[in-house]
mmCIF file of C-alpha atoms in Angstrom:
data_model
loop_
_atom_site.group_PDB
_atom_site.id
_atom_site.type_symbol
_atom_site.label_atom_id
_atom_site.label_comp_id
_atom_site.label_asym_id
_atom_site.label_seq_id
_atom_site.Cartn_x
_atom_site.Cartn_y
_atom_site.Cartn_z
ATOM 1 C CA UNK A 932 75.997 14.331 66.008
ATOM 2 C CA UNK A 933 73.654 11.469 66.339
ATOM 3 C CA UNK A 934 74.450 7.716 65.548
ATOM 4 C CA UNK A 935 73.478 6.026 63.395
ATOM 5 C CA UNK A 936 71.463 4.057 65.092
ATOM 6 C CA UNK A 937 69.559 6.847 66.411
ATOM 7 C CA UNK A 938 69.212 7.962 62.552
ATOM 8 C CA UNK A 939 68.219 4.036 61.885
ATOM 9 C CA UNK A 940 65.197 4.017 64.434
ATOM 10 C CA UNK A 941 64.066 7.182 63.603
ATOM 11 C CA UNK A 942 63.905 6.517 59.887
ATOM 12 C CA UNK A 943 62.065 3.058 60.912
ATOM 13 C CA UNK A 944 59.396 4.767 63.117
ATOM 14 C CA UNK A 945 59.051 7.530 60.612
ATOM 15 C CA UNK A 946 58.724 5.171 57.670
ATOM 16 C CA UNK A 947 56.264 3.311 60.164
ATOM 17 C CA UNK A 948 53.878 6.408 60.977
ATOM 18 C CA UNK A 949 53.965 7.495 56.974
ATOM 19 C CA UNK A 950 52.586 4.362 56.086
ATOM 20 C CA UNK A 951 50.090 4.804 58.263
ATOM 21 C CA UNK A 952 49.552 8.552 56.456
ATOM 22 C CA UNK A 953 49.083 7.122 53.494
ATOM 23 C CA UNK A 954 47.118 4.818 54.107
ATOM 24 C CA UNK A 955 44.419 6.892 55.997
ATOM 25 C CA UNK A 956 44.836 10.111 53.556
ATOM 26 C CA UNK A 957 43.892 7.437 50.720
ATOM 27 C CA UNK A 958 41.138 5.683 52.633
ATOM 28 C CA UNK A 959 39.256 9.410 53.791
ATOM 29 C CA UNK A 960 40.476 10.640 50.495
ATOM 30 C CA UNK A 961 38.826 7.892 48.050
ATOM 31 C CA UNK A 962 35.878 7.382 50.409
ATOM 32 C CA UNK A 963 34.345 10.480 52.742
ATOM 33 C CA UNK A 964 36.754 13.211 52.454
ATOM 34 C CA UNK A 965 36.964 13.121 48.505
ATOM 35 C CA UNK A 966 36.420 16.767 48.127
ATOM 36 C CA UNK A 967 38.977 18.043 51.035
ATOM 37 C CA UNK A 968 41.826 16.453 50.437
ATOM 38 C CA UNK A 969 43.784 18.779 52.627
ATOM 39 C CA UNK A 970 41.489 17.785 55.495
ATOM 40 C CA UNK A 971 42.364 14.162 54.599
ATOM 41 C CA UNK A 972 46.052 14.671 54.526
ATOM 42 C CA UNK A 973 45.805 16.616 58.156
ATOM 43 C CA UNK A 974 43.636 13.518 60.359
ATOM 44 C CA UNK A 975 46.229 11.422 58.295
ATOM 45 C CA UNK A 976 48.650 13.507 59.663
ATOM 46 C CA UNK A 977 48.099 13.717 63.365
ATOM 47 C CA UNK A 978 46.469 9.559 62.878
ATOM 48 C CA UNK A 979 50.312 8.747 62.634
ATOM 49 C CA UNK A 980 51.414 11.519 65.125
ATOM 50 C CA UNK A 981 49.505 9.485 68.470
ATOM 51 C CA UNK A 982 50.942 6.340 66.361
ATOM 52 C CA UNK A 983 54.726 7.431 66.195
ATOM 53 C CA UNK A 984 54.889 8.751 70.024
ATOM 54 C CA UNK A 985 54.481 5.741 71.230
ATOM 55 C CA UNK A 986 57.221 4.027 68.934
ATOM 56 C CA UNK A 987 59.253 7.142 69.453
ATOM 57 C CA UNK A 988 58.994 6.905 73.530
ATOM 58 C CA UNK A 989 58.685 3.134 73.372
ATOM 59 C CA UNK A 990 62.080 2.130 70.950
ATOM 60 C CA UNK A 991 63.335 5.285 69.383
ATOM 61 C CA UNK A 992 63.803 7.442 71.937
ATOM 62 C CA UNK A 993 64.079 5.748 75.237
ATOM 63 C CA UNK A 994 67.409 6.068 76.283
ATOM 64 C CA UNK A 995 66.570 10.116 76.141
ATOM 65 C CA UNK A 996 63.831 11.914 77.904
ATOM 66 C CA UNK A 997 64.021 13.422 81.411
ATOM 67 C CA UNK A 998 60.556 14.756 81.496
ATOM 68 C CA UNK A 999 57.331 13.848 82.752
ATOM 69 C CA UNK A 1000 55.020 11.052 80.439
ATOM 70 C CA UNK A 1001 52.900 14.034 80.753
ATOM 71 C CA UNK A 1002 54.841 17.346 79.340
ATOM 72 C CA UNK A 1003 56.850 14.811 77.572
ATOM 73 C CA UNK A 1004 53.427 13.979 75.159
ATOM 74 C CA UNK A 1005 52.483 16.869 74.960
ATOM 75 C CA UNK A 1006 55.782 18.753 73.703
ATOM 76 C CA UNK A 1007 55.230 15.347 71.428
ATOM 77 C CA UNK A 1008 52.320 16.608 70.155
ATOM 78 C CA UNK A 1009 53.120 20.798 69.683
ATOM 79 C CA UNK A 1010 56.115 19.794 68.083
ATOM 80 C CA UNK A 1011 53.829 17.237 65.471
ATOM 81 C CA UNK A 1012 51.618 20.861 65.598
ATOM 82 C CA UNK A 1013 54.208 22.374 64.433
ATOM 83 C CA UNK A 1014 55.520 19.967 61.412
ATOM 84 C CA UNK A 1015 51.792 19.445 60.170
ATOM 85 C CA UNK A 1016 51.632 23.004 59.594
ATOM 86 C CA UNK A 1017 54.980 22.061 57.524
ATOM 87 C CA UNK A 1018 53.621 19.156 55.967
ATOM 88 C CA UNK A 1019 50.312 20.818 54.843
ATOM 89 C CA UNK A 1020 52.362 23.805 52.931
ATOM 90 C CA UNK A 1021 53.254 22.187 49.853
ATOM 91 C CA UNK A 1022 49.509 20.727 49.315
ATOM 92 C CA UNK A 1023 48.200 24.058 49.808
ATOM 93 C CA UNK A 1024 50.538 25.887 47.708
ATOM 94 C CA UNK A 1025 49.818 23.294 44.485
ATOM 95 C CA UNK A 1026 46.301 22.838 44.773
ATOM 96 C CA UNK A 1027 45.555 26.386 46.233
ATOM 97 C CA UNK A 1028 48.040 29.184 44.323
ATOM 98 C CA UNK A 1029 49.430 26.539 41.469
ATOM 99 C CA UNK A 1030 45.907 25.345 41.137
ATOM 100 C CA UNK A 1031 47.139 22.116 39.826
ATOM 101 C CA UNK A 1032 43.636 20.278 40.762
ATOM 102 C CA UNK A 1033 41.042 19.303 38.248
ATOM 103 C CA UNK A 1034 39.378 21.000 35.975
ATOM 104 C CA UNK A 1035 42.519 22.949 35.640
ATOM 105 C CA UNK A 1036 44.365 19.839 35.504
ATOM 106 C CA UNK A 1037 43.527 15.880 34.245
ATOM 107 C CA UNK A 1038 42.546 14.160 37.442
ATOM 108 C CA UNK A 1039 45.890 11.531 37.094
ATOM 109 C CA UNK A 1040 47.817 14.687 37.128
ATOM 110 C CA UNK A 1041 46.291 16.072 40.213
ATOM 111 C CA UNK A 1042 46.892 13.104 42.485
ATOM 112 C CA UNK A 1043 49.975 12.830 41.129
ATOM 113 C CA UNK A 1044 50.637 16.730 42.373
ATOM 114 C CA UNK A 1045 49.269 15.525 45.278
ATOM 115 C CA UNK A 1046 51.370 13.033 45.769
ATOM 116 C CA UNK A 1047 54.091 15.135 45.375
ATOM 117 C CA UNK A 1048 53.786 17.314 47.442
ATOM 118 C CA UNK A 1049 52.203 16.025 50.155
ATOM 119 C CA UNK A 1050 53.321 12.894 50.971
ATOM 120 C CA UNK A 1051 57.018 13.838 49.628
ATOM 121 C CA UNK A 1052 58.028 17.561 49.493
ATOM 122 C CA UNK A 1053 55.321 17.404 52.741
ATOM 123 C CA UNK A 1054 56.848 14.908 54.652
ATOM 124 C CA UNK A 1055 60.381 15.819 53.973
ATOM 125 C CA UNK A 1056 60.190 19.145 55.198
ATOM 126 C CA UNK A 1057 58.173 17.631 58.714
ATOM 127 C CA UNK A 1058 60.523 14.946 59.650
ATOM 128 C CA UNK A 1059 63.578 17.339 59.073
ATOM 129 C CA UNK A 1060 61.307 19.265 61.678
ATOM 130 C CA UNK A 1061 60.680 16.507 63.801
ATOM 131 C CA UNK A 1062 63.637 15.477 64.109
ATOM 132 C CA UNK A 1063 65.359 18.828 65.463
ATOM 133 C CA UNK A 1064 62.090 19.431 67.651
ATOM 134 C CA UNK A 1065 61.969 15.638 69.367
ATOM 135 C CA UNK A 1066 65.809 16.033 70.246
ATOM 136 C CA UNK A 1067 66.240 19.554 71.027
ATOM 137 C CA UNK A 1068 62.736 19.822 73.104
ATOM 138 C CA UNK A 1069 60.897 16.583 73.636
ATOM 139 C CA UNK A 1070 63.795 14.231 74.182
ATOM 140 C CA UNK A 1071 66.774 16.193 75.348
ATOM 141 C CA UNK A 1072 69.923 14.421 76.264
ATOM 142 C CA UNK A 1073 69.480 12.867 79.797
ATOM 143 C CA UNK A 1074 71.542 14.464 82.424
ATOM 144 C CA UNK A 1075 75.033 12.659 82.503
ATOM 145 C CA UNK A 1076 76.608 12.796 86.112
ATOM 146 C CA UNK A 1077 79.446 14.903 86.058
ATOM 147 C CA UNK A 1078 82.570 14.886 89.404
ATOM 148 C CA UNK A 1079 82.345 18.289 91.796
ATOM 149 C CA UNK A 1080 84.904 18.338 94.359
ATOM 150 C CA UNK A 1081 85.327 13.967 94.264
ATOM 151 C CA UNK A 1082 81.699 13.578 94.528
ATOM 152 C CA UNK A 1083 79.470 12.184 90.938
ATOM 153 C CA UNK A 1084 76.109 14.461 91.014
ATOM 154 C CA UNK A 1085 73.660 15.000 88.414
ATOM 155 C CA UNK A 1086 73.790 17.840 86.089
ATOM 156 C CA UNK A 1087 70.730 20.039 86.215
ATOM 157 C CA UNK A 1088 69.159 20.143 82.788
#
């Protein structure tokens, strides 16, 4: 079970990355990608992922690891690719299955549905996926020394 400090740091990094996601998503959605809300959210999520990696490595999971930086970064982005897919599912369902978009509903209702589906439901499920993936694959528990025949040796992962 993770300690409160680890969860707090993960939450702070997540909140900051969420802010980046919202800022980039709405900047794109209200300007150059007005007709492509899923693309805007995908771009925003990828941008915030890069931001989150640096904060995670330097602060949230600084006491964990076990991989070289290149492998760790590759695993981080792989886990986040899965999280991006998980994050997009509620918005895809909202827009293209439930048809919660203009002209079927009003503009304000469409934007509320997009926010709830993409930013709240998508982010919540993506966050749970990330927490599991980071702790399991990207930043595994560091090897702890153990004693064999009176001598301390590092455990193999």
